[in-house]
mmCIF file with all atom_site columns, C-alpha atoms in Angstrom:
data_model
loop_
_atom_site.group_PDB
_atom_site.id
_atom_site.type_symbol
_atom_site.label_atom_id
_atom_site.label_alt_id
_atom_site.label_comp_id
_atom_site.label_asym_id
_atom_site.label_entity_id
_atom_site.label_seq_id
_atom_site.pdbx_PDB_ins_code
_atom_site.Cartn_x
_atom_site.Cartn_y
_atom_site.Cartn_z
_atom_site.occupancy
_atom_site.B_iso_or_equiv
_atom_site.pdbx_formal_charge
_atom_site.auth_seq_id
_atom_site.auth_comp_id
_atom_site.auth_asym_id
_atom_site.auth_atom_id
_atom_site.pdbx_PDB_model_num
ATOM 1  C CA . UNK S 1 1  ? 1.831   -7.190  2.753   1.00 72.00 ? 233 UNK S CA 1
ATOM 2  C CA . UNK S 1 2  ? 3.045   -4.055  3.328   1.00 78.00 ? 234 UNK S CA 1
ATOM 3  C CA . UNK S 1 3  ? 6.608   -4.955  1.703   1.00 81.00 ? 235 UNK S CA 1
ATOM 4  C CA . UNK S 1 4  ? 4.718   -6.907  -0.616  1.00 80.00 ? 236 UNK S CA 1
ATOM 5  C CA . UNK S 1 5  ? 2.474   -3.771  -1.934  1.00 80.00 ? 237 UNK S CA 1
ATOM 6  C CA . UNK S 1 6  ? 5.587   -1.398  -1.999  1.00 84.00 ? 238 UNK S CA 1
ATOM 7  C CA . UNK S 1 7  ? 7.328   -4.104  -4.462  1.00 87.00 ? 239 UNK S CA 1
ATOM 8  C CA . UNK S 1 8  ? 4.643   -4.477  -6.516  1.00 87.00 ? 240 UNK S CA 1
ATOM 9  C CA . UNK S 1 9  ? 4.345   -0.630  -6.771  1.00 88.00 ? 241 UNK S CA 1
ATOM 10 C CA . UNK S 1 10 ? 8.025   -0.567  -7.868  1.00 90.00 ? 242 UNK S CA 1
ATOM 11 C CA . UNK S 1 11 ? 7.512   -3.317  -10.400 1.00 91.00 ? 243 UNK S CA 1
ATOM 12 C CA . UNK S 1 12 ? 4.356   -1.209  -12.033 1.00 92.00 ? 244 UNK S CA 1
ATOM 13 C CA . UNK S 1 13 ? 6.594   1.681   -12.002 1.00 92.00 ? 245 UNK S CA 1
ATOM 14 C CA . UNK S 1 14 ? 9.642   -0.517  -13.479 1.00 93.00 ? 246 UNK S CA 1
ATOM 15 C CA . UNK S 1 15 ? 7.253   -1.554  -16.070 1.00 95.00 ? 247 UNK S CA 1
ATOM 16 C CA . UNK S 1 16 ? 5.910   1.909   -17.066 1.00 94.00 ? 248 UNK S CA 1
ATOM 17 C CA . UNK S 1 17 ? 9.435   3.103   -17.752 1.00 94.00 ? 249 UNK S CA 1
ATOM 18 C CA . UNK S 1 18 ? 10.552  5.130   -14.661 1.00 93.00 ? 250 UNK S CA 1
ATOM 19 C CA . UNK S 1 19 ? 13.849  4.724   -14.023 1.00 92.00 ? 251 UNK S CA 1
ATOM 20 C CA . UNK S 1 20 ? 15.213  3.309   -10.411 1.00 89.00 ? 252 UNK S CA 1
ATOM 21 C CA . UNK S 1 21 ? 16.278  7.040   -9.023  1.00 90.00 ? 253 UNK S CA 1
ATOM 22 C CA . UNK S 1 22 ? 12.736  8.111   -9.528  1.00 90.00 ? 254 UNK S CA 1
ATOM 23 C CA . UNK S 1 23 ? 10.993  5.003   -8.144  1.00 90.00 ? 255 UNK S CA 1
ATOM 24 C CA . UNK S 1 24 ? 12.953  4.825   -5.014  1.00 88.00 ? 256 UNK S CA 1
ATOM 25 C CA . UNK S 1 25 ? 12.839  8.634   -4.486  1.00 86.00 ? 257 UNK S CA 1
ATOM 26 C CA . UNK S 1 26 ? 8.852   8.832   -4.905  1.00 81.00 ? 258 UNK S CA 1
ATOM 27 C CA . UNK S 1 27 ? 8.160   5.547   -3.359  1.00 82.00 ? 259 UNK S CA 1
ATOM 28 C CA . UNK S 1 28 ? 10.427  3.888   -0.835  1.00 84.00 ? 260 UNK S CA 1
ATOM 29 C CA . UNK S 1 29 ? 12.187  6.812   0.552   1.00 87.00 ? 261 UNK S CA 1
ATOM 30 C CA . UNK S 1 30 ? 8.890   8.717   0.899   1.00 82.00 ? 262 UNK S CA 1
ATOM 31 C CA . UNK S 1 31 ? 7.292   5.888   2.686   1.00 83.00 ? 263 UNK S CA 1
ATOM 32 C CA . UNK S 1 32 ? 9.782   5.490   5.141   1.00 84.00 ? 264 UNK S CA 1
ATOM 33 C CA . UNK S 1 33 ? 10.936  9.223   5.590   1.00 86.00 ? 265 UNK S CA 1
ATOM 34 C CA . UNK S 1 34 ? 7.408   10.430  5.857   1.00 81.00 ? 266 UNK S CA 1
ATOM 35 C CA . UNK S 1 35 ? 4.624   7.901   5.323   1.00 82.00 ? 267 UNK S CA 1
ATOM 36 C CA . UNK S 1 36 ? 5.890   5.047   8.072   1.00 84.00 ? 268 UNK S CA 1
ATOM 37 C CA . UNK S 1 37 ? 6.656   7.484   10.764  1.00 87.00 ? 269 UNK S CA 1
ATOM 38 C CA . UNK S 1 38 ? 3.210   9.461   10.341  1.00 83.00 ? 270 UNK S CA 1
ATOM 39 C CA . UNK S 1 39 ? 1.093   6.264   10.234  1.00 82.00 ? 271 UNK S CA 1
ATOM 40 C CA . UNK S 1 40 ? 2.761   4.825   13.541  1.00 86.00 ? 272 UNK S CA 1
ATOM 41 C CA . UNK S 1 41 ? 1.863   8.419   15.171  1.00 89.00 ? 273 UNK S CA 1
ATOM 42 C CA . UNK S 1 42 ? -1.446  9.231   14.246  1.00 88.00 ? 274 UNK S CA 1
ATOM 43 C CA . UNK S 1 43 ? -2.615  5.990   12.855  1.00 87.00 ? 275 UNK S CA 1
ATOM 44 C CA . UNK S 1 44 ? -4.143  5.110   9.523   1.00 81.00 ? 276 UNK S CA 1
ATOM 45 C CA . UNK S 1 45 ? -7.503  5.828   10.382  1.00 84.00 ? 277 UNK S CA 1
ATOM 46 C CA . UNK S 1 46 ? -6.239  9.196   11.214  1.00 87.00 ? 278 UNK S CA 1
ATOM 47 C CA . UNK S 1 47 ? -4.599  9.194   7.974   1.00 81.00 ? 279 UNK S CA 1
ATOM 48 C CA . UNK S 1 48 ? -7.305  8.160   5.425   1.00 82.00 ? 280 UNK S CA 1
ATOM 49 C CA . UNK S 1 49 ? -9.672  10.743  7.426   1.00 85.00 ? 281 UNK S CA 1
ATOM 50 C CA . UNK S 1 50 ? -7.571  13.309  6.632   1.00 84.00 ? 282 UNK S CA 1
ATOM 51 C CA . UNK S 1 51 ? -7.032  12.498  2.898   1.00 82.00 ? 283 UNK S CA 1
ATOM 52 C CA . UNK S 1 52 ? -8.855  13.667  -0.488  1.00 87.00 ? 284 UNK S CA 1
ATOM 53 C CA . UNK S 1 53 ? -12.495 12.978  -0.983  1.00 89.00 ? 285 UNK S CA 1
ATOM 54 C CA . UNK S 1 54 ? -10.970 10.611  -3.755  1.00 89.00 ? 286 UNK S CA 1
ATOM 55 C CA . UNK S 1 55 ? -8.308  8.877   -1.924  1.00 84.00 ? 287 UNK S CA 1
ATOM 56 C CA . UNK S 1 56 ? -10.736 8.697   1.130   1.00 86.00 ? 288 UNK S CA 1
ATOM 57 C CA . UNK S 1 57 ? -13.562 6.929   -0.992  1.00 87.00 ? 289 UNK S CA 1
ATOM 58 C CA . UNK S 1 58 ? -11.066 4.625   -2.662  1.00 86.00 ? 290 UNK S CA 1
ATOM 59 C CA . UNK S 1 59 ? -9.717  3.100   0.389   1.00 83.00 ? 291 UNK S CA 1
ATOM 60 C CA . UNK S 1 60 ? -12.694 2.606   2.137   1.00 85.00 ? 292 UNK S CA 1
ATOM 61 C CA . UNK S 1 61 ? -13.883 0.841   -0.778  1.00 88.00 ? 293 UNK S CA 1
ATOM 62 C CA . UNK S 1 62 ? -11.079 -1.228  -2.108  1.00 87.00 ? 294 UNK S CA 1
ATOM 63 C CA . UNK S 1 63 ? -9.627  -1.900  1.927   1.00 84.00 ? 295 UNK S CA 1
ATOM 64 C CA . UNK S 1 64 ? -12.279 -4.289  2.096   1.00 87.00 ? 296 UNK S CA 1
ATOM 65 C CA . UNK S 1 65 ? -11.853 -5.901  -1.075  1.00 87.00 ? 297 UNK S CA 1
ATOM 66 C CA . UNK S 1 66 ? -8.043  -6.438  -0.464  1.00 83.00 ? 298 UNK S CA 1
ATOM 67 C CA . UNK S 1 67 ? -8.451  -7.931  3.065   1.00 84.00 ? 299 UNK S CA 1
ATOM 68 C CA . UNK S 1 68 ? -11.213 -10.659 1.196   1.00 87.00 ? 300 UNK S CA 1
ATOM 69 C CA . UNK S 1 69 ? -8.461  -11.585 -1.372  1.00 83.00 ? 301 UNK S CA 1
ATOM 70 C CA . UNK S 1 70 ? -5.525  -12.030 0.904   1.00 81.00 ? 302 UNK S CA 1
ATOM 71 C CA . UNK S 1 71 ? -7.669  -13.775 3.670   1.00 82.00 ? 303 UNK S CA 1
ATOM 72 C CA . UNK S 1 72 ? -9.240  -16.192 0.535   1.00 83.00 ? 304 UNK S CA 1
ATOM 73 C CA . UNK S 1 73 ? -6.142  -16.421 -1.716  1.00 81.00 ? 305 UNK S CA 1
ATOM 74 C CA . UNK S 1 74 ? -2.827  -15.306 -0.456  1.00 78.00 ? 306 UNK S CA 1
ATOM 75 C CA . UNK S 1 75 ? -2.886  -16.726 3.247   1.00 78.00 ? 307 UNK S CA 1
ATOM 76 C CA . UNK S 1 76 ? -4.446  -20.044 2.453   1.00 81.00 ? 308 UNK S CA 1
ATOM 77 C CA . UNK S 1 77 ? -1.995  -20.403 -0.183  1.00 77.00 ? 309 UNK S CA 1
ATOM 78 C CA . UNK S 1 78 ? 0.859   -19.817 2.197   1.00 75.00 ? 310 UNK S CA 1
ATOM 79 C CA . UNK S 1 79 ? -0.939  -22.165 4.592   1.00 79.00 ? 311 UNK S CA 1
ATOM 80 C CA . UNK S 1 80 ? -0.848  -24.900 2.013   1.00 81.00 ? 312 UNK S CA 1
ATOM 81 C CA . UNK S 1 81 ? 2.779   -24.357 1.114   1.00 81.00 ? 313 UNK S CA 1
ATOM 82 C CA . UNK S 1 82 ? 2.622   -22.504 -2.025  1.00 75.00 ? 314 UNK S CA 1
ATOM 83 C CA . UNK S 1 83 ? 4.840   -19.777 -2.642  1.00 67.00 ? 315 UNK S CA 1
#
């Protein structure tokens, strides 16, 4: 799921006209060098708790919806042999 979200972000940024060097620098390298080690060390809950109010509210609002969509659509599609 994490890799799929990262690829979707890359696709959206590319469609918006961003160059590959900017996309890789701001998305992939930032995640690998900063975000992933931080989440591993402190945990996602700590990271969310220390975000801005807007980011915190958005993540808590959309996380259950995202999980529901994964459970109802993506995982069942994989279980049924669809790509």
